[in-house]
Coordinates of C-alpha atoms in Angstrom, one line a residue:
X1 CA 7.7 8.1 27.3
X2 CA 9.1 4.5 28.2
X3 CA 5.5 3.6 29.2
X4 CA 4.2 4.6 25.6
X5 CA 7.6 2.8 23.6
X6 CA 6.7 0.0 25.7
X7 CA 3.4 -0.2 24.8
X8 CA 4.4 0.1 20.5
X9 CA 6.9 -2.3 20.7
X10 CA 4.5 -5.1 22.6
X11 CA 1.6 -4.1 20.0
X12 CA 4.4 -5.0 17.1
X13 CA 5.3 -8.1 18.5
X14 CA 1.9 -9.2 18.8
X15 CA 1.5 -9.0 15.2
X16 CA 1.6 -11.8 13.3
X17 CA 4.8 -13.2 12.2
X18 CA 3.6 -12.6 8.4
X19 CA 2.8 -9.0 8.8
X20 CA 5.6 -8.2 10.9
X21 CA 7.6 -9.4 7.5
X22 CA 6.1 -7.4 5.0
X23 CA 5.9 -4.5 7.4
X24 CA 9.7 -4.5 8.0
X25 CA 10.2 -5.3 4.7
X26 CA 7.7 -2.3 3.1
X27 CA 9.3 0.0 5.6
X28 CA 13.4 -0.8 4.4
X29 CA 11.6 -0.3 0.8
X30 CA 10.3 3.1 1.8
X31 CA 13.2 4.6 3.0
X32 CA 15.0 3.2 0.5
X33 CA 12.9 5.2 -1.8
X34 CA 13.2 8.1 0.3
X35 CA 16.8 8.1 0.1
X36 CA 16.7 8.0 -3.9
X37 CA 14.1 11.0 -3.4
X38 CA 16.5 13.1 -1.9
X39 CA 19.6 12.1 -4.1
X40 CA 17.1 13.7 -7.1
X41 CA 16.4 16.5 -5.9
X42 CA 20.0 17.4 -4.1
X43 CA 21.7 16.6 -7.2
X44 CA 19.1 18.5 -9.3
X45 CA 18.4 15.9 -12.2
X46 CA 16.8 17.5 -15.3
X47 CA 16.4 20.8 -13.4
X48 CA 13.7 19.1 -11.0
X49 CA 15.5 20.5 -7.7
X50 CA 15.3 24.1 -9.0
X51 CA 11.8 23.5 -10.1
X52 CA 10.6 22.3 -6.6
X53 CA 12.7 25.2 -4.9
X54 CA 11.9 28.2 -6.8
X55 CA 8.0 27.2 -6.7
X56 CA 5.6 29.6 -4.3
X57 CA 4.4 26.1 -2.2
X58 CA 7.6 23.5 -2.6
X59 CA 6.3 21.1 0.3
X60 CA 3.3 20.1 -2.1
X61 CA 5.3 18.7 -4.9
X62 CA 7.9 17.2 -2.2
X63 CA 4.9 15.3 -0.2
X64 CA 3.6 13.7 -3.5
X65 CA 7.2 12.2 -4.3
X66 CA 7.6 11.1 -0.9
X67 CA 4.3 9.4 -1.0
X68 CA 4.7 7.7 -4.5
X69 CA 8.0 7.0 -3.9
X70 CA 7.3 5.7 -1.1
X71 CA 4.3 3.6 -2.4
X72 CA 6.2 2.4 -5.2
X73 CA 9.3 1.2 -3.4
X74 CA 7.0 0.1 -0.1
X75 CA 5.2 -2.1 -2.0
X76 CA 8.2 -3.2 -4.6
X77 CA 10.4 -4.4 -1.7
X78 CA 7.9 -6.2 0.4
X79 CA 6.7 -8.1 -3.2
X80 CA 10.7 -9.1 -3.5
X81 CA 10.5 -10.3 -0.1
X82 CA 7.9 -12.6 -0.5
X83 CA 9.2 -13.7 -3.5
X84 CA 12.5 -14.4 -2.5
X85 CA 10.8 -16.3 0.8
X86 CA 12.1 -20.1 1.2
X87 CA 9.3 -22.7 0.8
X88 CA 8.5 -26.2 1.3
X89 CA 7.6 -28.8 -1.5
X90 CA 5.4 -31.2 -0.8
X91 CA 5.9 -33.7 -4.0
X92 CA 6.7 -36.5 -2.3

């Protein structure tokens, strides 16, 4: 088990430094997302949490929030990210 975390976390570092960016970044977005997911549905806005649990297959509905939430949020944070990223000006 060490062997194989060893191997993941040398693969990540080998990345380069720009994708290792937007990957942290995409992944904080996700879960972000995530979180908000589950705030919905335990708090049952518009009746959507009662919809999902009284339905005859509830993990179909769940899986295509989590994956457009987490599209949506992914892809928002790591566009902030880049945006937000400090650059140099070359006007002299």
């Amino acid at each position: 088990m060490k062997l194989l975390l060893k191997r993941a976390s040398a693969g990540w570092n080998d990345l380069p430094q720009l994708i290792r960016f937007l990957g942290q970044n995409a992944g904080i977005g996700i879960l972000a997302g995530w979180l908000l997911l589950v705030l919905i549905l335990a708090t049952d806005v518009n009746g959507v949490g009662t919809l999902i649990a009284t339905s005859e297959a509830p993990l179909v509905p769940i899986g295509m929030l989590m994956a457009g939430f987490a599209v949506t949020f992914g892809s928002a944070a790591a566009g902030a990210a880049v945006m937000m990223m400090a650059h140099d000006r070359d006007d002299a």
